[in-house]
Amino acid sequence: MAPPVVVQTTSDEDFEKLKAKLWAFMKAEIYPNETLFMKQCKEIGEAGNEWTHAPVLVELKRKARAAGLWNLFLPNDSARLGRVPAGLRPAGGLTNRQYGELCEILGTSCPFEFAAQATNTSSPDTGNCEVLARYGTPEQQKRWLYPLLEGKIQSCYAMTEPGYDNQKGSSDATNMSIEVARDEARQEYVINGQKIWITGAGSLHCEIMILMGKTAPQAPRHKQTSQILVPMNTPGITLQRPMEAFGENDAPKGHMEILFEDVRVPFSNVVLGDGRGFEISQGRLGPGRIHHCMRAIGQAERCVAAVADRLESRVVFGKKLAQFDNQLQNLAEMRAKIETCRLLVLKAASLMDEFGNKDAYTRQLLSLVKAHVPRSVASVADEAMQIHGARGFSQDTPLFAAFAGARWLRMADGPDEVHLRTVAKIELKRQKDSPLRGLGGFPIDRTAVFRRSTDKISPQAKALLEQYSKL
């Protein structure tokens, strides 16, 4: 048997200590500062277009790093490929399975990436760091990966396109229209077009973008795109507007619509090589998707805890809500949904550790996780809101934020339909080798006949027919 792709180097005992340390940090630093963080973010967004970190977040970043709760996400295989210094991984390196448990704890914060930002483990930086670690050159890693891991800069990932004019914007990664021409004389790419919903681009801390665009439109379909490093201060980049989801612009991180007009970067800024963009995206999006779902389970746990408080304290019609059978059933069904999601996520993470995220079964589970978990968490949050009455829809609880985040997650990194399509296509391939294939029906014996039209009818049946005809 081949050795696992990601080898566990943090012992179970040390990992439990790390979990305990993270819980202590959440209770002492994250939960008490949630409303302050949201207040400061809103003020930054309303003040103008120079968005920077909320002051409380900067303070918490310092504390998290000092506590060794920093860059928890980077698995050992990526860190090895990226030649990441040990000092940038104070936890010593985790498996995807171990990180899944920590990521769930981080996801209990409100907003759901608040704790992740404080510990330098938030999107899209985590995915971009994996890209640079796995596929970047030593020069690219030194220039961009290490500052990202230091927390000195932020990044964004430019993949989605609007398609307003040409109808090409879609969840199909090969269906891109942004133009990336080659200027051979100057050894530069020249980029023209638009991208939209580019998370993180609104912040002044965002200094580097990984852009996916067509560099070889005449090549085979999956060899047409490349991923290119584009510094955010490159002339020709215009942040046109922050996009709003459920009326929120998510400042100071933001999800931006961006215009590119003759944006020039050197050929050396390509990641891995021309035509390798689709290949990279498949490697990048797997971990990114599962990280979101890990955090989403934390959001569901936050909802269930709020429901338990509500059931045991709220009195209606002379009884506590916990004395109503339908409410107990709601709580039980929430627990079933959470446990199902957790088992699915941790199994997918374990498969990533053992086989890597390009293995077919691993890819199938990653897609299944991405489609199943957000829908389940949204259902849990929705029921929690209902149990809380009008308060559950207000700013007085984290419940609506949990619901909105889960609902948004059904579209982020690709819609449910794309992931379920992948699940089904892989399933059909896997079923070809199933020992149960061909056992979907029993042999049919047509030698025995029920009745022929020429068969004589018995006197008893004739008598009954005659009797019924006189009714």
Tab-separated table of C-alpha atoms in Angstrom:
chain	number	residue	atom	x	y	z
A	1	MET	CA	0.000	0.000	0.000
A	2	ALA	CA	1.318	3.442	-0.914
A	3	PRO	CA	2.131	5.808	1.958
A	4	PRO	CA	-0.409	8.580	2.635
A	5	VAL	CA	-0.037	11.830	0.744
A	6	VAL	CA	-0.249	13.836	3.971
A	7	VAL	CA	1.642	12.245	6.852
A	8	GLN	CA	0.526	13.027	10.397
A	9	THR	CA	3.348	14.735	12.295
A	10	THR	CA	1.355	16.253	15.149
A	11	SER	CA	0.561	13.549	17.693
A	12	ASP	CA	-2.988	12.995	18.893
A	13	GLU	CA	-1.993	14.216	22.347
A	14	ASP	CA	-0.467	17.447	21.032
A	15	PHE	CA	-3.446	17.930	18.754
A	16	GLU	CA	-5.878	17.735	21.678
A	17	LYS	CA	-3.795	20.373	23.477
A	18	LEU	CA	-3.965	22.567	20.379
A	19	LYS	CA	-7.756	22.181	20.243
A	20	ALA	CA	-8.038	23.155	23.889
A	21	LYS	CA	-5.866	26.210	23.254
A	22	LEU	CA	-8.062	27.231	20.326
A	23	TRP	CA	-11.255	26.851	22.366
A	24	ALA	CA	-9.716	29.025	25.081
A	25	PHE	CA	-8.840	31.677	22.480
A	26	MET	CA	-12.359	31.591	21.051
A	27	LYS	CA	-13.940	32.079	24.475
A	28	ALA	CA	-11.534	34.757	25.664
A	29	GLU	CA	-10.955	36.750	22.468
A	30	ILE	CA	-13.349	35.943	19.631
A	31	TYR	CA	-16.872	35.651	21.065
A	32	PRO	CA	-16.568	38.774	23.268
A	33	ASN	CA	-15.419	40.850	20.267
A	34	GLU	CA	-17.920	39.746	17.629
A	35	THR	CA	-20.268	42.737	17.810
A	36	LEU	CA	-17.329	45.166	17.973
A	37	PHE	CA	-15.800	43.563	14.885
A	38	MET	CA	-19.068	43.837	12.949
A	39	LYS	CA	-19.537	47.441	14.064
A	40	GLN	CA	-16.022	48.431	12.978
A	41	CYS	CA	-16.390	46.634	9.625
A	42	LYS	CA	-19.634	48.472	8.906
A	43	GLU	CA	-18.053	51.813	9.785
A	44	ILE	CA	-15.099	51.117	7.489
A	45	GLY	CA	-17.428	50.239	4.632
A	46	GLU	CA	-19.473	53.402	5.083
A	47	ALA	CA	-16.468	55.720	5.465
A	48	GLY	CA	-15.263	55.531	1.853
A	49	ASN	CA	-13.287	53.338	-0.521
A	50	GLU	CA	-10.100	52.871	1.503
A	51	TRP	CA	-10.944	49.631	3.243
A	52	THR	CA	-8.474	48.256	5.795
A	53	HIS	CA	-8.623	45.721	8.621
A	54	ALA	CA	-10.889	46.448	11.565
A	55	PRO	CA	-8.678	47.588	14.479
A	56	VAL	CA	-9.902	44.777	16.724
A	57	LEU	CA	-8.929	42.235	14.064
A	58	VAL	CA	-5.363	43.548	13.950
A	59	GLU	CA	-5.136	43.176	17.720
A	60	LEU	CA	-6.489	39.634	17.583
A	61	LYS	CA	-4.084	38.663	14.796
A	62	ARG	CA	-1.182	39.615	17.032
A	63	LYS	CA	-2.593	37.596	19.921
A	64	ALA	CA	-3.316	34.552	17.766
A	65	ARG	CA	0.165	34.489	16.323
A	66	ALA	CA	1.746	34.885	19.740
A	67	ALA	CA	-0.363	31.956	20.967
A	68	GLY	CA	0.786	29.729	18.099
A	69	LEU	CA	-2.673	29.719	16.517
A	70	TRP	CA	-1.447	30.771	13.088
A	71	ASN	CA	-1.564	29.245	9.588
A	72	LEU	CA	-3.271	26.121	10.882
A	73	PHE	CA	-4.597	25.237	7.425
A	74	LEU	CA	-1.478	24.378	5.420
A	75	PRO	CA	-1.153	20.567	5.200
A	76	ASN	CA	2.263	18.978	5.432
A	77	ASP	CA	2.530	18.072	1.748
A	78	SER	CA	1.829	21.659	0.616
A	79	ALA	CA	4.221	23.082	3.194
A	80	ARG	CA	6.953	20.729	2.015
A	81	LEU	CA	6.463	21.655	-1.637
A	82	GLY	CA	6.441	25.340	-0.741
A	83	ARG	CA	9.566	25.090	1.381
A	84	VAL	CA	7.655	26.910	4.125
A	85	PRO	CA	9.852	27.850	7.108
A	86	ALA	CA	8.872	26.176	10.371
A	87	GLY	CA	8.429	29.576	12.005
A	88	LEU	CA	5.430	30.236	9.759
A	89	ARG	CA	3.715	27.070	10.978
A	90	PRO	CA	3.827	27.340	14.781
A	91	ALA	CA	1.339	24.485	15.201
A	92	GLY	CA	3.856	22.179	13.548
A	93	GLY	CA	1.719	21.095	10.623
A	94	LEU	CA	-1.600	19.260	10.554
A	95	THR	CA	-3.378	16.790	8.344
A	96	ASN	CA	-6.544	17.807	6.521
A	97	ARG	CA	-8.456	15.564	8.948
A	98	GLN	CA	-7.018	17.362	11.964
A	99	TYR	CA	-7.558	20.779	10.450
A	100	GLY	CA	-11.190	19.838	9.838
A	101	GLU	CA	-11.794	19.724	13.579
A	102	LEU	CA	-10.061	23.055	14.165
A	103	CYS	CA	-11.818	24.666	11.237
A	104	GLU	CA	-15.186	23.705	12.694
A	105	ILE	CA	-14.240	25.438	15.957
A	106	LEU	CA	-13.140	28.535	14.028
A	107	GLY	CA	-16.459	28.453	12.196
A	108	THR	CA	-18.453	28.955	15.374
A	109	SER	CA	-17.637	32.677	15.266
A	110	CYS	CA	-19.912	35.359	13.879
A	111	PRO	CA	-19.258	36.358	11.135
A	112	PHE	CA	-18.226	32.824	10.294
A	113	GLU	CA	-14.754	33.808	9.031
A	114	PHE	CA	-13.999	36.217	11.891
A	115	ALA	CA	-11.898	33.695	13.838
A	116	ALA	CA	-10.391	32.393	10.597
A	117	GLN	CA	-9.196	35.897	9.721
A	118	ALA	CA	-7.744	36.351	13.190
A	119	THR	CA	-5.692	33.163	12.816
A	120	ASN	CA	-4.620	33.789	9.184
A	121	THR	CA	-6.671	30.857	7.913
A	122	SER	CA	-9.399	32.566	5.869
A	123	SER	CA	-10.385	32.460	2.228
A	124	PRO	CA	-9.216	33.196	-0.380
A	125	ASP	CA	-5.723	33.376	1.128
A	126	THR	CA	-5.697	29.730	2.198
A	127	GLY	CA	-6.430	28.504	-1.332
A	128	ASN	CA	-3.984	30.950	-2.884
A	129	CYS	CA	-1.270	29.874	-0.458
A	130	GLU	CA	-1.863	26.256	-1.473
A	131	VAL	CA	-1.549	27.230	-5.153
A	132	LEU	CA	1.716	29.046	-4.555
A	133	ALA	CA	3.078	26.309	-2.308
A	134	ARG	CA	2.201	23.498	-4.713
A	135	TYR	CA	2.776	25.131	-8.081
A	136	GLY	CA	4.721	28.364	-7.612
A	137	THR	CA	8.376	28.903	-8.440
A	138	PRO	CA	10.807	29.648	-5.601
A	139	GLU	CA	10.778	33.303	-6.716
A	140	GLN	CA	6.959	33.448	-6.663
A	141	GLN	CA	6.879	31.821	-3.253
A	142	LYS	CA	9.397	34.251	-1.806
A	143	ARG	CA	7.621	37.276	-3.290
A	144	TRP	CA	4.025	36.321	-2.434
A	145	LEU	CA	3.602	33.097	-0.434
A	146	TYR	CA	5.762	33.979	2.531
A	147	PRO	CA	4.288	37.495	3.014
A	148	LEU	CA	0.815	35.907	2.899
A	149	LEU	CA	1.812	33.399	5.558
A	150	GLU	CA	3.320	36.227	7.595
A	151	GLY	CA	-0.046	38.005	7.436
A	152	LYS	CA	1.613	41.097	5.983
A	153	ILE	CA	-0.560	41.099	2.858
A	154	GLN	CA	-3.854	39.633	1.593
A	155	SER	CA	-4.791	38.195	-1.791
A	156	CYS	CA	-7.720	37.517	-4.110
A	157	TYR	CA	-8.599	34.923	-6.740
A	158	ALA	CA	-10.118	36.191	-10.007
A	159	MET	CA	-12.062	33.444	-11.730
A	160	THR	CA	-15.768	34.348	-11.998
A	161	GLU	CA	-16.925	36.529	-14.908
A	162	PRO	CA	-20.185	38.496	-15.272
A	163	GLY	CA	-21.125	37.412	-18.798
A	164	TYR	CA	-23.584	40.304	-19.073
A	165	ASP	CA	-22.703	41.069	-22.690
A	166	ASN	CA	-21.432	37.789	-24.136
A	167	GLN	CA	-23.357	35.275	-21.979
A	168	LYS	CA	-20.127	33.391	-21.309
A	169	GLY	CA	-19.880	33.952	-17.585
A	170	SER	CA	-20.834	30.718	-15.859
A	171	SER	CA	-19.777	28.014	-13.434
A	172	ASP	CA	-17.910	26.302	-16.284
A	173	ALA	CA	-14.234	27.059	-15.646
A	174	THR	CA	-13.426	26.523	-19.319
A	175	ASN	CA	-16.036	29.065	-20.465
A	176	MET	CA	-14.072	32.286	-19.984
A	177	SER	CA	-13.978	35.377	-22.140
A	178	ILE	CA	-11.368	37.596	-20.489
A	179	GLU	CA	-8.612	38.195	-23.037
A	180	VAL	CA	-5.029	37.400	-22.142
A	181	ALA	CA	-2.895	38.238	-25.176
A	182	ARG	CA	0.826	37.637	-25.512
A	183	ASP	CA	3.191	40.482	-26.342
A	184	GLU	CA	6.226	38.497	-27.442
A	185	ALA	CA	8.342	41.586	-28.022
A	186	ARG	CA	7.980	42.716	-24.419
A	187	GLN	CA	7.556	39.227	-22.963
A	188	GLU	CA	4.307	40.258	-21.286
A	189	TYR	CA	0.693	39.151	-20.961
A	190	VAL	CA	-1.863	41.860	-21.816
A	191	ILE	CA	-5.165	41.396	-19.971
A	192	ASN	CA	-8.504	42.907	-21.015
A	193	GLY	CA	-11.969	42.099	-19.695
A	194	GLN	CA	-13.991	41.806	-16.516
A	195	LYS	CA	-14.189	39.663	-13.422
A	196	ILE	CA	-16.872	39.713	-10.735
A	197	TRP	CA	-17.437	38.548	-7.145
A	198	ILE	CA	-13.704	38.698	-6.483
A	199	THR	CA	-13.493	38.110	-2.745
A	200	GLY	CA	-10.916	40.096	-0.819
A	201	ALA	CA	-10.138	42.545	-3.616
A	202	GLY	CA	-11.816	45.459	-1.829
A	203	SER	CA	-9.191	45.622	0.897
A	204	LEU	CA	-6.100	47.799	0.598
A	205	HIS	CA	-4.247	44.916	2.227
A	206	CYS	CA	-4.887	42.859	-0.916
A	207	GLU	CA	-1.637	43.127	-2.899
A	208	ILE	CA	-1.753	40.107	-5.209
A	209	MET	CA	-4.367	38.514	-7.430
A	210	ILE	CA	-4.297	35.095	-9.047
A	211	LEU	CA	-6.188	35.584	-12.299
A	212	MET	CA	-7.509	32.785	-14.462
A	213	GLY	CA	-7.890	33.606	-18.139
A	214	LYS	CA	-7.545	32.198	-21.630
A	215	THR	CA	-4.002	32.359	-22.956
A	216	ALA	CA	-4.455	29.722	-25.688
A	217	PRO	CA	-8.051	29.870	-26.997
A	218	GLN	CA	-7.267	27.499	-29.893
A	219	ALA	CA	-5.843	24.761	-27.671
A	220	PRO	CA	-7.864	21.757	-26.416
A	221	ARG	CA	-10.628	22.882	-24.072
A	222	HIS	CA	-8.877	22.074	-20.792
A	223	LYS	CA	-5.542	23.509	-21.955
A	224	GLN	CA	-6.772	26.987	-22.889
A	225	THR	CA	-6.511	28.747	-19.536
A	226	SER	CA	-3.622	29.850	-17.357
A	227	GLN	CA	-3.343	31.269	-13.854
A	228	ILE	CA	-1.341	34.453	-13.671
A	229	LEU	CA	-0.061	36.505	-10.748
A	230	VAL	CA	-1.250	40.095	-11.093
A	231	PRO	CA	-0.083	42.645	-8.491
A	232	MET	CA	-3.036	44.827	-7.464
A	233	ASN	CA	-1.102	48.047	-8.124
A	234	THR	CA	-0.630	47.150	-11.801
A	235	PRO	CA	-1.879	49.995	-14.073
A	236	GLY	CA	-5.201	49.294	-15.778
A	237	ILE	CA	-7.057	47.643	-12.874
A	238	THR	CA	-10.309	49.348	-11.856
A	239	LEU	CA	-12.423	48.168	-8.933
A	240	GLN	CA	-15.810	49.112	-10.336
A	241	ARG	CA	-18.087	48.298	-7.425
A	242	PRO	CA	-18.472	46.035	-4.397
A	243	MET	CA	-21.113	43.379	-4.966
A	244	GLU	CA	-23.753	42.930	-2.270
A	245	ALA	CA	-25.163	39.627	-1.040
A	246	PHE	CA	-28.334	39.914	1.058
A	247	GLY	CA	-27.746	43.668	1.076
A	248	GLU	CA	-24.251	43.412	2.605
A	249	ASN	CA	-21.017	44.401	0.859
A	250	ASP	CA	-18.857	42.453	3.319
A	251	ALA	CA	-16.490	45.379	3.910
A	252	PRO	CA	-13.599	45.655	4.403
A	253	LYS	CA	-12.948	42.411	2.552
A	254	GLY	CA	-15.501	42.853	-0.189
A	255	HIS	CA	-16.499	40.965	-3.323
A	256	MET	CA	-15.584	43.213	-6.231
A	257	GLU	CA	-16.450	43.676	-9.881
A	258	ILE	CA	-13.160	44.465	-11.627
A	259	LEU	CA	-12.322	45.935	-15.029
A	260	PHE	CA	-8.995	45.120	-16.710
A	261	GLU	CA	-7.775	47.498	-19.424
A	262	ASP	CA	-4.419	46.649	-21.019
A	263	VAL	CA	-3.094	45.242	-17.759
A	264	ARG	CA	0.468	44.040	-18.371
A	265	VAL	CA	2.439	41.489	-16.373
A	266	PRO	CA	5.592	39.550	-17.355
A	267	PHE	CA	5.447	35.987	-18.657
A	268	SER	CA	7.303	34.931	-15.517
A	269	ASN	CA	4.118	35.629	-13.523
A	270	VAL	CA	2.362	32.561	-14.906
A	271	VAL	CA	1.845	29.790	-12.330
A	272	LEU	CA	3.065	26.313	-13.317
A	273	GLY	CA	3.009	27.171	-17.036
A	274	ASP	CA	0.758	28.169	-19.929
A	275	GLY	CA	-2.377	26.119	-20.317
A	276	ARG	CA	-2.250	24.668	-16.787
A	277	GLY	CA	-4.994	26.881	-15.303
A	278	PHE	CA	-7.759	24.284	-15.244
A	279	GLU	CA	-5.409	21.739	-13.702
A	280	ILE	CA	-4.484	24.190	-10.926
A	281	SER	CA	-8.104	25.146	-10.255
A	282	GLN	CA	-9.025	21.507	-9.667
A	283	GLY	CA	-6.218	21.239	-7.132
A	284	ARG	CA	-7.070	24.542	-5.475
A	285	LEU	CA	-10.834	24.383	-5.211
A	286	GLY	CA	-10.984	21.024	-3.440
A	287	PRO	CA	-9.356	22.225	-0.205
A	288	GLY	CA	-11.059	25.621	-0.437
A	289	ARG	CA	-14.507	24.072	-0.698
A	290	ILE	CA	-14.024	21.684	2.181
A	291	HIS	CA	-12.655	24.466	4.417
A	292	HIS	CA	-15.866	26.451	3.879
A	293	CYS	CA	-17.956	23.411	4.744
A	294	MET	CA	-15.913	22.683	7.862
A	295	ARG	CA	-16.601	26.201	9.104
A	296	ALA	CA	-20.274	25.895	8.143
A	297	ILE	CA	-20.647	22.938	10.533
A	298	GLY	CA	-19.392	25.241	13.283
A	299	GLN	CA	-22.147	27.669	12.349
A	300	ALA	CA	-24.724	24.890	12.654
A	301	GLU	CA	-23.408	24.022	16.119
A	302	ARG	CA	-23.773	27.667	17.130
A	303	CYS	CA	-27.400	27.535	15.970
A	304	VAL	CA	-28.157	24.344	17.907
A	305	ALA	CA	-26.658	25.783	21.089
A	306	ALA	CA	-28.920	28.828	20.696
A	307	VAL	CA	-31.928	26.547	20.154
A	308	ALA	CA	-31.146	24.585	23.322
A	309	ASP	CA	-31.057	27.850	25.306
A	310	ARG	CA	-34.339	28.905	23.740
A	311	LEU	CA	-36.149	25.616	24.384
A	312	GLU	CA	-35.196	25.545	28.035
A	313	SER	CA	-35.953	29.186	28.793
A	314	ARG	CA	-38.907	30.265	26.654
A	315	VAL	CA	-42.391	29.665	28.096
A	316	VAL	CA	-45.465	29.629	25.839
A	317	PHE	CA	-48.991	28.495	26.681
A	318	GLY	CA	-47.836	27.732	30.206
A	319	LYS	CA	-45.022	25.347	29.224
A	320	LYS	CA	-41.375	25.597	28.268
A	321	LEU	CA	-40.714	25.006	24.577
A	322	ALA	CA	-38.678	21.956	25.584
A	323	GLN	CA	-41.926	20.306	26.723
A	324	PHE	CA	-43.400	20.404	23.206
A	325	ASP	CA	-42.711	17.204	21.257
A	326	ASN	CA	-42.463	18.972	17.915
A	327	GLN	CA	-39.666	21.199	19.203
A	328	LEU	CA	-37.768	18.211	20.571
A	329	GLN	CA	-38.130	16.554	17.176
A	330	ASN	CA	-36.761	19.695	15.498
A	331	LEU	CA	-33.730	19.612	17.775
A	332	ALA	CA	-33.141	15.918	17.101
A	333	GLU	CA	-33.326	16.437	13.346
A	334	MET	CA	-30.821	19.296	13.591
A	335	ARG	CA	-28.406	16.995	15.393
A	336	ALA	CA	-28.859	14.305	12.741
A	337	LYS	CA	-28.076	16.800	9.968
A	338	ILE	CA	-24.963	18.068	11.714
A	339	GLU	CA	-23.594	14.603	12.438
A	340	THR	CA	-24.221	13.518	8.845
A	341	CYS	CA	-22.359	16.574	7.562
A	342	ARG	CA	-19.469	16.078	9.958
A	343	LEU	CA	-18.989	12.428	9.052
A	344	LEU	CA	-19.036	13.285	5.350
A	345	VAL	CA	-16.549	16.141	5.753
A	346	LEU	CA	-14.118	14.203	7.926
A	347	LYS	CA	-14.214	11.231	5.580
A	348	ALA	CA	-13.434	13.499	2.630
A	349	ALA	CA	-10.590	15.101	4.600
A	350	SER	CA	-9.188	11.669	5.488
A	351	LEU	CA	-9.270	10.661	1.826
A	352	MET	CA	-7.402	13.860	0.923
A	353	ASP	CA	-4.748	12.896	3.423
A	354	GLU	CA	-4.468	9.358	2.113
A	355	PHE	CA	-4.846	9.763	-1.651
A	356	GLY	CA	-4.691	13.504	-2.464
A	357	ASN	CA	-7.531	15.600	-3.826
A	358	LYS	CA	-7.153	14.432	-7.428
A	359	ASP	CA	-8.179	10.866	-6.585
A	360	ALA	CA	-11.585	10.136	-8.167
A	361	TYR	CA	-13.384	8.994	-5.015
A	362	THR	CA	-11.905	11.878	-3.047
A	363	ARG	CA	-13.108	14.314	-5.721
A	364	GLN	CA	-16.559	12.767	-5.577
A	365	LEU	CA	-16.804	13.205	-1.815
A	366	LEU	CA	-15.445	16.749	-1.989
A	367	SER	CA	-18.179	17.623	-4.487
A	368	LEU	CA	-20.790	15.860	-2.383
A	369	VAL	CA	-19.647	17.755	0.718
A	370	LYS	CA	-19.864	21.075	-1.103
A	371	ALA	CA	-23.431	20.388	-2.275
A	372	HIS	CA	-24.779	18.699	0.841
A	373	VAL	CA	-23.325	20.632	3.769
A	374	PRO	CA	-24.458	24.189	2.909
A	375	ARG	CA	-28.021	23.009	2.272
A	376	SER	CA	-28.102	21.106	5.543
A	377	VAL	CA	-26.625	23.998	7.527
A	378	ALA	CA	-29.051	26.458	5.924
A	379	SER	CA	-31.885	24.176	6.982
A	380	VAL	CA	-30.600	24.056	10.567
A	381	ALA	CA	-30.196	27.845	10.676
A	382	ASP	CA	-33.625	28.397	9.147
A	383	GLU	CA	-35.326	26.224	11.784
A	384	ALA	CA	-33.319	27.926	14.531
A	385	MET	CA	-34.556	31.308	13.300
A	386	GLN	CA	-38.136	30.025	13.309
A	387	ILE	CA	-37.833	28.733	16.879
A	388	HIS	CA	-36.555	32.137	17.999
A	389	GLY	CA	-39.462	33.978	16.421
A	390	ALA	CA	-38.903	37.490	15.107
A	391	ARG	CA	-35.753	37.805	17.211
A	392	GLY	CA	-34.137	35.111	15.094
A	393	PHE	CA	-34.359	37.380	12.040
A	394	SER	CA	-32.775	40.364	13.795
A	395	GLN	CA	-29.305	41.643	14.637
A	396	ASP	CA	-29.765	40.344	18.196
A	397	THR	CA	-28.659	36.797	17.340
A	398	PRO	CA	-26.092	35.245	14.982
A	399	LEU	CA	-28.784	33.078	13.381
A	400	PHE	CA	-29.594	35.098	10.273
A	401	ALA	CA	-25.881	35.528	9.586
A	402	ALA	CA	-25.517	31.737	9.765
A	403	PHE	CA	-28.427	31.251	7.377
A	404	ALA	CA	-27.179	33.895	4.929
A	405	GLY	CA	-23.668	32.448	4.978
A	406	ALA	CA	-24.888	28.915	4.287
A	407	ARG	CA	-27.224	30.070	1.535
A	408	TRP	CA	-24.437	32.100	-0.075
A	409	LEU	CA	-22.145	29.083	0.176
A	410	ARG	CA	-24.451	27.141	-2.123
A	411	MET	CA	-23.202	29.421	-4.914
A	412	ALA	CA	-19.644	30.238	-3.815
A	413	ASP	CA	-16.946	28.071	-5.440
A	414	GLY	CA	-19.582	26.783	-7.856
A	415	PRO	CA	-23.319	26.080	-7.502
A	416	ASP	CA	-24.804	22.876	-6.114
A	417	GLU	CA	-25.767	21.720	-9.580
A	418	VAL	CA	-22.149	21.609	-10.793
A	419	HIS	CA	-20.983	19.633	-7.776
A	420	LEU	CA	-23.860	17.173	-7.969
A	421	ARG	CA	-23.134	16.715	-11.673
A	422	THR	CA	-19.557	15.789	-10.794
A	423	VAL	CA	-20.780	13.384	-8.114
A	424	ALA	CA	-23.081	11.640	-10.578
A	425	LYS	CA	-20.507	11.397	-13.393
A	426	ILE	CA	-17.948	9.816	-11.068
A	427	GLU	CA	-20.630	7.533	-9.665
A	428	LEU	CA	-21.449	6.153	-13.107
A	429	LYS	CA	-17.761	5.362	-13.653
A	430	ARG	CA	-17.407	3.734	-10.240
A	431	GLN	CA	-20.535	1.650	-10.744
A	432	LYS	CA	-18.958	-0.084	-13.739
A	433	ASP	CA	-16.816	-2.048	-11.269
A	434	SER	CA	-19.523	-2.597	-8.666
A	435	PRO	CA	-20.008	-6.256	-7.639
A	436	LEU	CA	-23.718	-5.444	-7.498
A	437	ARG	CA	-23.925	-4.278	-11.096
A	438	GLY	CA	-26.536	-6.253	-13.004
A	439	LEU	CA	-28.365	-7.322	-9.858
A	440	GLY	CA	-31.077	-4.673	-10.124
A	441	GLY	CA	-33.767	-7.140	-11.156
A	442	PHE	CA	-34.851	-10.793	-10.858
A	443	PRO	CA	-35.241	-13.246	-13.767
A	444	ILE	CA	-38.717	-13.210	-15.241
A	445	ASP	CA	-40.509	-16.532	-15.798
A	446	ARG	CA	-42.955	-16.101	-18.658
A	447	THR	CA	-43.697	-19.811	-19.056
A	448	ALA	CA	-46.496	-19.574	-16.499
A	449	VAL	CA	-49.538	-17.695	-17.864
A	450	PHE	CA	-52.154	-15.968	-15.736
A	451	ARG	CA	-55.071	-16.277	-18.181
A	452	ARG	CA	-55.747	-16.405	-21.904
A	453	SER	CA	-58.649	-14.753	-23.671
A	454	THR	CA	-59.764	-18.159	-24.950
A	455	ASP	CA	-59.851	-19.819	-21.513
A	456	LYS	CA	-63.285	-21.017	-20.433
A	457	ILE	CA	-64.844	-19.287	-17.435
A	458	SER	CA	-65.938	-21.549	-14.588
A	459	PRO	CA	-69.661	-21.862	-13.674
A	460	GLN	CA	-68.949	-20.248	-10.274
A	461	ALA	CA	-67.337	-17.163	-11.884
A	462	LYS	CA	-70.163	-16.949	-14.421
A	463	ALA	CA	-72.714	-16.980	-11.613
A	464	LEU	CA	-70.892	-14.153	-9.795
A	465	LEU	CA	-70.661	-12.077	-12.961
A	466	GLU	CA	-74.370	-12.547	-13.608
A	467	GLN	CA	-75.151	-11.617	-10.004
A	468	TYR	CA	-73.047	-8.405	-10.169
A	469	SER	CA	-74.594	-7.381	-13.453
A	470	LYS	CA	-77.994	-7.106	-11.759
A	471	LEU	CA	-76.872	-4.596	-9.106
